[in-house]
PDB file of C-alpha atoms in Angstrom:
ATOM      1  CA  UNK Z 299    -103.347  15.194 -57.630  1.00  0.00           C
ATOM      2  CA  UNK Z 300    -103.986  15.088 -61.390  1.00  0.00           C
ATOM      3  CA  UNK Z 301    -102.307  18.459 -61.935  1.00  0.00           C
ATOM      4  CA  UNK Z 302     -99.000  17.241 -60.518  1.00  0.00           C
ATOM      5  CA  UNK Z 303     -98.852  13.441 -60.819  1.00  0.00           C
ATOM      6  CA  UNK Z 304     -97.387  13.481 -64.339  1.00  0.00           C
ATOM      7  CA  UNK Z 305     -94.582  15.790 -63.209  1.00  0.00           C
ATOM      8  CA  UNK Z 306     -93.781  13.307 -60.472  1.00  0.00           C
ATOM      9  CA  UNK Z 307     -93.993  10.429 -62.938  1.00  0.00           C
ATOM     10  CA  UNK Z 308     -91.649  12.003 -65.486  1.00  0.00           C
ATOM     11  CA  UNK Z 309     -89.078  12.750 -62.790  1.00  0.00           C
ATOM     12  CA  UNK Z 310     -89.081   9.078 -61.768  1.00  0.00           C
ATOM     13  CA  UNK Z 311     -89.146   7.660 -65.280  1.00  0.00           C
ATOM     14  CA  UNK Z 312     -86.235   9.895 -66.302  1.00  0.00           C
ATOM     15  CA  UNK Z 313     -83.913   8.276 -63.764  1.00  0.00           C
ATOM     16  CA  UNK Z 314     -80.996   6.426 -65.348  1.00  0.00           C
ATOM     17  CA  UNK Z 315     -80.827   3.534 -62.885  1.00  0.00           C
ATOM     18  CA  UNK Z 316     -83.171   0.660 -63.833  1.00  0.00           C
ATOM     19  CA  UNK Z 317     -83.756  -1.192 -60.582  1.00  0.00           C
ATOM     20  CA  UNK Z 318     -86.767   0.345 -58.915  1.00  0.00           C
ATOM     21  CA  UNK Z 319     -90.468  -0.207 -58.418  1.00  0.00           C
ATOM     22  CA  UNK Z 320     -93.039   2.522 -57.932  1.00  0.00           C
ATOM     23  CA  UNK Z 321     -96.113   1.676 -55.898  1.00  0.00           C
ATOM     24  CA  UNK Z 322     -98.710   4.378 -56.454  1.00  0.00           C
ATOM     25  CA  UNK Z 323    -101.315   4.275 -53.697  1.00  0.00           C
ATOM     26  CA  UNK Z 324    -104.591   5.692 -54.967  1.00  0.00           C
ATOM     27  CA  UNK Z 325    -106.150   6.791 -51.703  1.00  0.00           C
ATOM     28  CA  UNK Z 326    -109.728   6.885 -52.957  1.00  0.00           C
ATOM     29  CA  UNK Z 327    -109.227   9.759 -55.403  1.00  0.00           C
ATOM     30  CA  UNK Z 328    -112.465  10.819 -57.092  1.00  0.00           C
ATOM     31  CA  UNK Z 329    -110.847  13.472 -59.283  1.00  0.00           C
ATOM     32  CA  UNK Z 330    -111.872  13.054 -62.901  1.00  0.00           C
ATOM     33  CA  UNK Z 331    -109.087  11.660 -65.066  1.00  0.00           C
ATOM     34  CA  UNK Z 332    -106.875  10.416 -62.228  1.00  0.00           C
ATOM     35  CA  UNK Z 333    -107.760   6.754 -62.705  1.00  0.00           C
ATOM     36  CA  UNK Z 334    -106.972   7.005 -66.416  1.00  0.00           C
ATOM     37  CA  UNK Z 335    -103.590   8.571 -65.672  1.00  0.00           C
ATOM     38  CA  UNK Z 336    -102.720   5.726 -63.306  1.00  0.00           C
ATOM     39  CA  UNK Z 337    -103.767   3.146 -65.904  1.00  0.00           C
ATOM     40  CA  UNK Z 338    -101.610   4.784 -68.571  1.00  0.00           C
ATOM     41  CA  UNK Z 339     -98.612   4.808 -66.235  1.00  0.00           C
ATOM     42  CA  UNK Z 340     -98.902   1.067 -65.533  1.00  0.00           C
ATOM     43  CA  UNK Z 341     -99.122   0.431 -69.282  1.00  0.00           C
ATOM     44  CA  UNK Z 342     -96.096   2.641 -69.863  1.00  0.00           C
ATOM     45  CA  UNK Z 343     -93.751   0.828 -67.482  1.00  0.00           C
ATOM     46  CA  UNK Z 344     -94.077  -2.592 -65.824  1.00  0.00           C
ATOM     47  CA  UNK Z 345     -92.233  -1.313 -62.745  1.00  0.00           C
ATOM     48  CA  UNK Z 346     -95.197   0.895 -61.881  1.00  0.00           C
ATOM     49  CA  UNK Z 347     -98.016  -0.597 -59.813  1.00  0.00           C
ATOM     50  CA  UNK Z 348    -101.245   1.033 -58.659  1.00  0.00           C
ATOM     51  CA  UNK Z 349    -102.859   0.027 -55.370  1.00  0.00           C
ATOM     52  CA  UNK Z 350    -106.408   1.283 -54.893  1.00  0.00           C
ATOM     53  CA  UNK Z 351    -107.998   1.808 -51.492  1.00  0.00           C
ATOM     54  CA  UNK Z 352    -110.776   3.819 -49.912  1.00  0.00           C
ATOM     55  CA  UNK Z 353    -109.783   7.297 -48.793  1.00  0.00           C
ATOM     56  CA  UNK Z 354    -107.986   7.034 -45.450  1.00  0.00           C
ATOM     57  CA  UNK Z 355    -105.408   9.818 -45.595  1.00  0.00           C
ATOM     58  CA  UNK Z 356    -101.670  10.159 -46.124  1.00  0.00           C
ATOM     59  CA  UNK Z 357    -100.548   7.936 -43.256  1.00  0.00           C
ATOM     60  CA  UNK Z 358    -102.719   5.015 -44.336  1.00  0.00           C
ATOM     61  CA  UNK Z 359    -101.573   5.433 -47.947  1.00  0.00           C
ATOM     62  CA  UNK Z 360     -97.942   5.260 -46.902  1.00  0.00           C
ATOM     63  CA  UNK Z 361     -98.617   2.223 -44.728  1.00  0.00           C
ATOM     64  CA  UNK Z 362    -100.180   0.514 -47.728  1.00  0.00           C
ATOM     65  CA  UNK Z 363     -97.171   1.381 -49.854  1.00  0.00           C
ATOM     66  CA  UNK Z 364     -94.842  -0.070 -47.223  1.00  0.00           C
ATOM     67  CA  UNK Z 365     -96.917  -3.236 -46.961  1.00  0.00           C
ATOM     68  CA  UNK Z 366     -96.587  -3.839 -50.705  1.00  0.00           C
ATOM     69  CA  UNK Z 367     -92.940  -2.801 -50.992  1.00  0.00           C
ATOM     70  CA  UNK Z 368     -90.672  -5.538 -52.388  1.00  0.00           C
ATOM     71  CA  UNK Z 369     -87.500  -3.478 -52.626  1.00  0.00           C
ATOM     72  CA  UNK Z 370     -84.641  -3.506 -50.130  1.00  0.00           C
ATOM     73  CA  UNK Z 371     -85.152   0.202 -49.459  1.00  0.00           C
ATOM     74  CA  UNK Z 372     -88.221   2.413 -49.522  1.00  0.00           C
ATOM     75  CA  UNK Z 373     -88.487   6.091 -50.364  1.00  0.00           C
ATOM     76  CA  UNK Z 374     -91.761   7.934 -49.808  1.00  0.00           C
ATOM     77  CA  UNK Z 375     -92.413  10.495 -52.544  1.00  0.00           C
ATOM     78  CA  UNK Z 376     -95.442  12.764 -52.353  1.00  0.00           C
ATOM     79  CA  UNK Z 377     -97.561  12.981 -55.496  1.00  0.00           C
ATOM     80  CA  UNK Z 378     -97.012  16.725 -55.961  1.00  0.00           C
ATOM     81  CA  UNK Z 379     -93.205  16.628 -55.627  1.00  0.00           C
ATOM     82  CA  UNK Z 380     -90.419  15.547 -57.983  1.00  0.00           C
ATOM     83  CA  UNK Z 381     -86.962  13.992 -57.813  1.00  0.00           C
ATOM     84  CA  UNK Z 382     -83.840  14.992 -59.720  1.00  0.00           C
ATOM     85  CA  UNK Z 383     -81.038  13.107 -61.474  1.00  0.00           C
ATOM     86  CA  UNK Z 384     -79.098  13.470 -58.230  1.00  0.00           C
ATOM     87  CA  UNK Z 385     -81.150  10.516 -57.001  1.00  0.00           C
ATOM     88  CA  UNK Z 386     -78.489   8.234 -58.534  1.00  0.00           C
ATOM     89  CA  UNK Z 387     -76.245   9.280 -55.652  1.00  0.00           C
ATOM     90  CA  UNK Z 388     -78.625   7.519 -53.281  1.00  0.00           C
ATOM     91  CA  UNK Z 389     -77.721   4.137 -54.768  1.00  0.00           C
ATOM     92  CA  UNK Z 390     -74.043   5.019 -54.730  1.00  0.00           C
ATOM     93  CA  UNK Z 391     -74.220   5.931 -51.036  1.00  0.00           C
ATOM     94  CA  UNK Z 392     -76.201   2.830 -50.088  1.00  0.00           C
ATOM     95  CA  UNK Z 393     -73.623   0.696 -51.870  1.00  0.00           C
ATOM     96  CA  UNK Z 394     -70.671   2.555 -50.355  1.00  0.00           C
ATOM     97  CA  UNK Z 395     -71.810   2.442 -46.721  1.00  0.00           C
ATOM     98  CA  UNK Z 396     -73.462  -0.972 -46.885  1.00  0.00           C
ATOM     99  CA  UNK Z 397     -76.475  -2.227 -44.948  1.00  0.00           C
ATOM    100  CA  UNK Z 398     -77.738   1.107 -43.633  1.00  0.00           C
ATOM    101  CA  UNK Z 399     -81.013   1.308 -41.789  1.00  0.00           C
ATOM    102  CA  UNK Z 400     -81.494   4.911 -42.898  1.00  0.00           C
ATOM    103  CA  UNK Z 401     -79.865   7.196 -45.444  1.00  0.00           C
ATOM    104  CA  UNK Z 402     -80.965  10.768 -44.796  1.00  0.00           C
ATOM    105  CA  UNK Z 403     -81.079  13.253 -47.661  1.00  0.00           C
ATOM    106  CA  UNK Z 404     -81.914  16.948 -47.991  1.00  0.00           C
ATOM    107  CA  UNK Z 405     -85.022  18.451 -49.582  1.00  0.00           C
ATOM    108  CA  UNK Z 406     -84.993  21.517 -51.797  1.00  0.00           C
ATOM    109  CA  UNK Z 407     -88.016  23.630 -50.941  1.00  0.00           C
ATOM    110  CA  UNK Z 408     -89.325  25.163 -54.162  1.00  0.00           C
ATOM    111  CA  UNK Z 409     -92.278  27.333 -55.155  1.00  0.00           C
ATOM    112  CA  UNK Z 410     -94.676  26.797 -58.061  1.00  0.00           C
ATOM    113  CA  UNK Z 411     -92.356  28.822 -60.317  1.00  0.00           C
ATOM    114  CA  UNK Z 412     -89.404  26.531 -59.594  1.00  0.00           C
ATOM    115  CA  UNK Z 413     -87.703  29.217 -57.539  1.00  0.00           C
ATOM    116  CA  UNK Z 414     -85.571  27.725 -54.774  1.00  0.00           C
ATOM    117  CA  UNK Z 415     -86.635  28.828 -51.302  1.00  0.00           C
ATOM    118  CA  UNK Z 416     -84.497  26.924 -48.811  1.00  0.00           C
ATOM    119  CA  UNK Z 417     -83.058  23.559 -47.870  1.00  0.00           C
ATOM    120  CA  UNK Z 418     -85.171  21.363 -45.650  1.00  0.00           C
ATOM    121  CA  UNK Z 419     -84.076  18.446 -43.468  1.00  0.00           C
ATOM    122  CA  UNK Z 420     -80.429  19.499 -43.729  1.00  0.00           C
ATOM    123  CA  UNK Z 421     -79.814  18.598 -40.064  1.00  0.00           C
ATOM    124  CA  UNK Z 422     -77.146  21.257 -39.573  1.00  0.00           C
ATOM    125  CA  UNK Z 423     -76.139  20.017 -36.105  1.00  0.00           C
ATOM    126  CA  UNK Z 424     -75.151  16.558 -37.336  1.00  0.00           C
ATOM    127  CA  UNK Z 425     -71.924  15.418 -38.973  1.00  0.00           C
ATOM    128  CA  UNK Z 426     -72.442  14.418 -42.579  1.00  0.00           C
ATOM    129  CA  UNK Z 427     -71.301  11.260 -44.344  1.00  0.00           C
ATOM    130  CA  UNK Z 428     -70.529   9.362 -41.158  1.00  0.00           C
ATOM    131  CA  UNK Z 429     -72.207   6.222 -39.888  1.00  0.00           C
ATOM    132  CA  UNK Z 430     -73.883   6.721 -36.504  1.00  0.00           C
ATOM    133  CA  UNK Z 431     -76.729   5.243 -34.523  1.00  0.00           C
ATOM    134  CA  UNK Z 432     -80.123   6.897 -34.682  1.00  0.00           C
ATOM    135  CA  UNK Z 433     -80.034   7.321 -30.916  1.00  0.00           C
ATOM    136  CA  UNK Z 434     -76.792   9.287 -31.114  1.00  0.00           C
ATOM    137  CA  UNK Z 435     -78.284  11.347 -33.937  1.00  0.00           C
ATOM    138  CA  UNK Z 436     -81.160  12.375 -31.679  1.00  0.00           C
ATOM    139  CA  UNK Z 437     -78.791  13.143 -28.801  1.00  0.00           C
ATOM    140  CA  UNK Z 438     -76.691  15.324 -31.107  1.00  0.00           C
ATOM    141  CA  UNK Z 439     -79.596  17.351 -32.423  1.00  0.00           C
ATOM    142  CA  UNK Z 440     -81.557  15.379 -35.010  1.00  0.00           C
ATOM    143  CA  UNK Z 441     -84.689  17.343 -35.790  1.00  0.00           C
ATOM    144  CA  UNK Z 442     -87.797  15.373 -36.868  1.00  0.00           C
ATOM    145  CA  UNK Z 443     -88.551  16.056 -40.500  1.00  0.00           C
ATOM    146  CA  UNK Z 444     -90.411  14.884 -43.577  1.00  0.00           C
ATOM    147  CA  UNK Z 445     -90.397  11.133 -44.109  1.00  0.00           C
ATOM    148  CA  UNK Z 446     -89.455  11.940 -47.712  1.00  0.00           C
ATOM    149  CA  UNK Z 447     -85.995  12.880 -46.409  1.00  0.00           C
ATOM    150  CA  UNK Z 448     -85.296   9.342 -45.175  1.00  0.00           C
ATOM    151  CA  UNK Z 449     -84.517   6.400 -47.437  1.00  0.00           C
ATOM    152  CA  UNK Z 450     -85.183   3.469 -45.104  1.00  0.00           C
ATOM    153  CA  UNK Z 451     -84.414  -0.218 -45.237  1.00  0.00           C
ATOM    154  CA  UNK Z 452     -87.722  -1.988 -45.743  1.00  0.00           C
ATOM    155  CA  UNK Z 453     -87.013  -4.867 -43.373  1.00  0.00           C
ATOM    156  CA  UNK Z 454     -85.851  -2.434 -40.691  1.00  0.00           C
ATOM    157  CA  UNK Z 455     -89.282  -0.795 -40.765  1.00  0.00           C
ATOM    158  CA  UNK Z 456     -91.215  -4.046 -40.969  1.00  0.00           C
ATOM    159  CA  UNK Z 457     -89.193  -5.896 -38.315  1.00  0.00           C
ATOM    160  CA  UNK Z 458     -89.759  -3.031 -35.874  1.00  0.00           C
ATOM    161  CA  UNK Z 459     -93.444  -2.679 -36.824  1.00  0.00           C
ATOM    162  CA  UNK Z 460     -92.862   0.953 -37.784  1.00  0.00           C
ATOM    163  CA  UNK Z 461     -95.940   2.379 -39.469  1.00  0.00           C
ATOM    164  CA  UNK Z 462     -97.426   5.849 -39.700  1.00  0.00           C
ATOM    165  CA  UNK Z 463     -99.983   6.949 -37.143  1.00  0.00           C
ATOM    166  CA  UNK Z 464    -103.300   7.357 -38.968  1.00  0.00           C
ATOM    167  CA  UNK Z 465    -105.521  10.378 -38.460  1.00  0.00           C
ATOM    168  CA  UNK Z 466    -103.038  13.081 -37.484  1.00  0.00           C
ATOM    169  CA  UNK Z 467    -101.690  15.986 -39.533  1.00  0.00           C
ATOM    170  CA  UNK Z 468     -98.144  15.912 -38.167  1.00  0.00           C
ATOM    171  CA  UNK Z 469     -97.561  12.295 -39.107  1.00  0.00           C
ATOM    172  CA  UNK Z 470     -93.985  12.836 -40.339  1.00  0.00           C
ATOM    173  CA  UNK Z 471     -92.810  14.506 -37.128  1.00  0.00           C
ATOM    174  CA  UNK Z 472     -94.329  11.720 -35.034  1.00  0.00           C
ATOM    175  CA  UNK Z 473     -93.032   8.960 -37.316  1.00  0.00           C
ATOM    176  CA  UNK Z 474     -89.456  10.110 -37.870  1.00  0.00           C
ATOM    177  CA  UNK Z 475     -88.800  10.869 -34.189  1.00  0.00           C
ATOM    178  CA  UNK Z 476     -90.201   7.472 -33.204  1.00  0.00           C
ATOM    179  CA  UNK Z 477     -88.218   5.604 -35.865  1.00  0.00           C
ATOM    180  CA  UNK Z 478     -84.836   7.320 -35.653  1.00  0.00           C
ATOM    181  CA  UNK Z 479     -83.791   6.097 -32.151  1.00  0.00           C
ATOM    182  CA  UNK Z 480     -84.351   2.465 -33.207  1.00  0.00           C
ATOM    183  CA  UNK Z 481     -81.911   2.637 -36.148  1.00  0.00           C
ATOM    184  CA  UNK Z 482     -78.414   1.244 -35.632  1.00  0.00           C
ATOM    185  CA  UNK Z 483     -76.739   2.473 -38.822  1.00  0.00           C
ATOM    186  CA  UNK Z 484     -77.652   5.915 -40.132  1.00  0.00           C
ATOM    187  CA  UNK Z 485     -75.862   8.299 -42.486  1.00  0.00           C
ATOM    188  CA  UNK Z 486     -76.829  11.930 -42.965  1.00  0.00           C
ATOM    189  CA  UNK Z 487     -75.808  12.971 -46.450  1.00  0.00           C
ATOM    190  CA  UNK Z 488     -75.674  16.215 -48.405  1.00  0.00           C
ATOM    191  CA  UNK Z 489     -77.498  14.659 -51.343  1.00  0.00           C
ATOM    192  CA  UNK Z 490     -80.405  16.873 -52.429  1.00  0.00           C
ATOM    193  CA  UNK Z 491     -82.426  14.858 -54.938  1.00  0.00           C
ATOM    194  CA  UNK Z 492     -85.924  15.889 -53.871  1.00  0.00           C
ATOM    195  CA  UNK Z 493     -87.862  18.997 -54.898  1.00  0.00           C
ATOM    196  CA  UNK Z 494     -90.439  19.760 -52.224  1.00  0.00           C
ATOM    197  CA  UNK Z 495     -92.992  22.168 -53.677  1.00  0.00           C
ATOM    198  CA  UNK Z 496     -94.830  24.763 -51.639  1.00  0.00           C
ATOM    199  CA  UNK Z 497     -98.177  24.754 -53.403  1.00  0.00           C
ATOM    200  CA  UNK Z 498    -100.542  27.678 -53.092  1.00  0.00           C
ATOM    201  CA  UNK Z 499    -103.411  26.695 -50.776  1.00  0.00           C
ATOM    202  CA  UNK Z 500    -101.796  23.469 -49.600  1.00  0.00           C
ATOM    203  CA  UNK Z 501    -103.253  21.901 -46.443  1.00  0.00           C
ATOM    204  CA  UNK Z 502     -99.998  22.137 -44.496  1.00  0.00           C
ATOM    205  CA  UNK Z 503    -100.063  25.919 -44.852  1.00  0.00           C
ATOM    206  CA  UNK Z 504    -103.777  26.474 -44.380  1.00  0.00           C
ATOM    207  CA  UNK Z 505    -105.129  29.225 -42.125  1.00  0.00           C
ATOM    208  CA  UNK Z 506    -108.667  27.821 -41.993  1.00  0.00           C
ATOM    209  CA  UNK Z 507    -109.694  27.927 -38.289  1.00  0.00           C
ATOM    210  CA  UNK Z 508    -110.942  24.329 -38.192  1.00  0.00           C
ATOM    211  CA  UNK Z 509    -107.637  23.073 -39.549  1.00  0.00           C
ATOM    212  CA  UNK Z 510    -105.654  25.197 -37.131  1.00  0.00           C
ATOM    213  CA  UNK Z 511    -107.602  23.590 -34.278  1.00  0.00           C
ATOM    214  CA  UNK Z 512    -106.910  20.195 -35.793  1.00  0.00           C
ATOM    215  CA  UNK Z 513    -103.172  20.965 -35.876  1.00  0.00           C
ATOM    216  CA  UNK Z 514    -103.245  21.925 -32.182  1.00  0.00           C
ATOM    217  CA  UNK Z 515    -105.113  18.766 -31.191  1.00  0.00           C
ATOM    218  CA  UNK Z 516    -102.657  16.679 -33.187  1.00  0.00           C
ATOM    219  CA  UNK Z 517     -99.739  18.413 -31.469  1.00  0.00           C
ATOM    220  CA  UNK Z 518    -100.984  16.798 -28.267  1.00  0.00           C
ATOM    221  CA  UNK Z 519    -100.998  13.365 -29.931  1.00  0.00           C
ATOM    222  CA  UNK Z 520     -97.445  13.898 -31.156  1.00  0.00           C
ATOM    223  CA  UNK Z 521     -96.333  14.902 -27.648  1.00  0.00           C
ATOM    224  CA  UNK Z 522     -97.918  11.728 -26.256  1.00  0.00           C
ATOM    225  CA  UNK Z 523     -95.987   9.707 -28.824  1.00  0.00           C
ATOM    226  CA  UNK Z 524     -92.744  11.417 -27.816  1.00  0.00           C
ATOM    227  CA  UNK Z 525     -93.393  10.440 -24.195  1.00  0.00           C
ATOM    228  CA  UNK Z 526     -94.012   6.829 -25.207  1.00  0.00           C
ATOM    229  CA  UNK Z 527     -90.796   6.829 -27.256  1.00  0.00           C
ATOM    230  CA  UNK Z 528     -88.885   8.158 -24.254  1.00  0.00           C
ATOM    231  CA  UNK Z 529     -90.264   5.359 -22.061  1.00  0.00           C
ATOM    232  CA  UNK Z 530     -89.166   2.744 -24.607  1.00  0.00           C
ATOM    233  CA  UNK Z 531     -85.620   4.129 -24.408  1.00  0.00           C
ATOM    234  CA  UNK Z 532     -85.568   4.851 -20.668  1.00  0.00           C
ATOM    235  CA  UNK Z 533     -82.328   2.896 -20.250  1.00  0.00           C
ATOM    236  CA  UNK Z 534     -80.639   5.696 -22.196  1.00  0.00           C
ATOM    237  CA  UNK Z 535     -81.333   8.586 -19.850  1.00  0.00           C
ATOM    238  CA  UNK Z 536     -79.841  11.253 -22.114  1.00  0.00           C
ATOM    239  CA  UNK Z 537     -81.826  10.089 -25.139  1.00  0.00           C
ATOM    240  CA  UNK Z 538     -85.095   9.780 -23.202  1.00  0.00           C
ATOM    241  CA  UNK Z 539     -84.664  13.261 -21.746  1.00  0.00           C
ATOM    242  CA  UNK Z 540     -84.058  14.839 -25.163  1.00  0.00           C
ATOM    243  CA  UNK Z 541     -87.064  13.123 -26.751  1.00  0.00           C
ATOM    244  CA  UNK Z 542     -89.425  14.394 -24.079  1.00  0.00           C
ATOM    245  CA  UNK Z 543     -88.026  17.923 -24.214  1.00  0.00           C
TER     246      UNK Z 543
END
């Protein structure tokens, strides 16, 4: 965390638009120097807030961030990633389309040497820059992706009791596929303001046997969630069938 958090911080602080808040959830980090970095950031800018909790994992940290969010929209940014100046286009799009539940963006996958690898969450089967329902997006090929690729209206998440499932490794796949069908106004954009770094030795790319087993077990939990989502939308036969398949 400490090796990357300042890169994340600078990318946020360098944004030209002034109206934001950054809730940093310290999920029980014991790394030396991390607490001091967080303290310096809060002293540097009053829009930065640190919320400390015992270690509970990524899903619980995001749920805490959502609970404390005061903004109209929320954007989850991982502590080892950065955002670009293109993020200003997010505000422009939210203003242009008006009252969206979700604005979907693209992620630029990048290695440690800042070499671009590929676009993530580009949703190639979906029409861009057009308002649609989340249910129609799923029917037309929406592919569950990183939660960092969705700027979501805070009240939409809270009113529908949408939180991340704690304890699984594929939390974004489970979360985004559960949330998307409940959204009424969604736009998939070509904005690419997020640099998603592939870090050497990262957990999501681990080949440690115990973690591979954990991934497989969690796949079952995600499948169960998909089935539950399908049941909640059983009146839409086409949507329910796609979710389960």
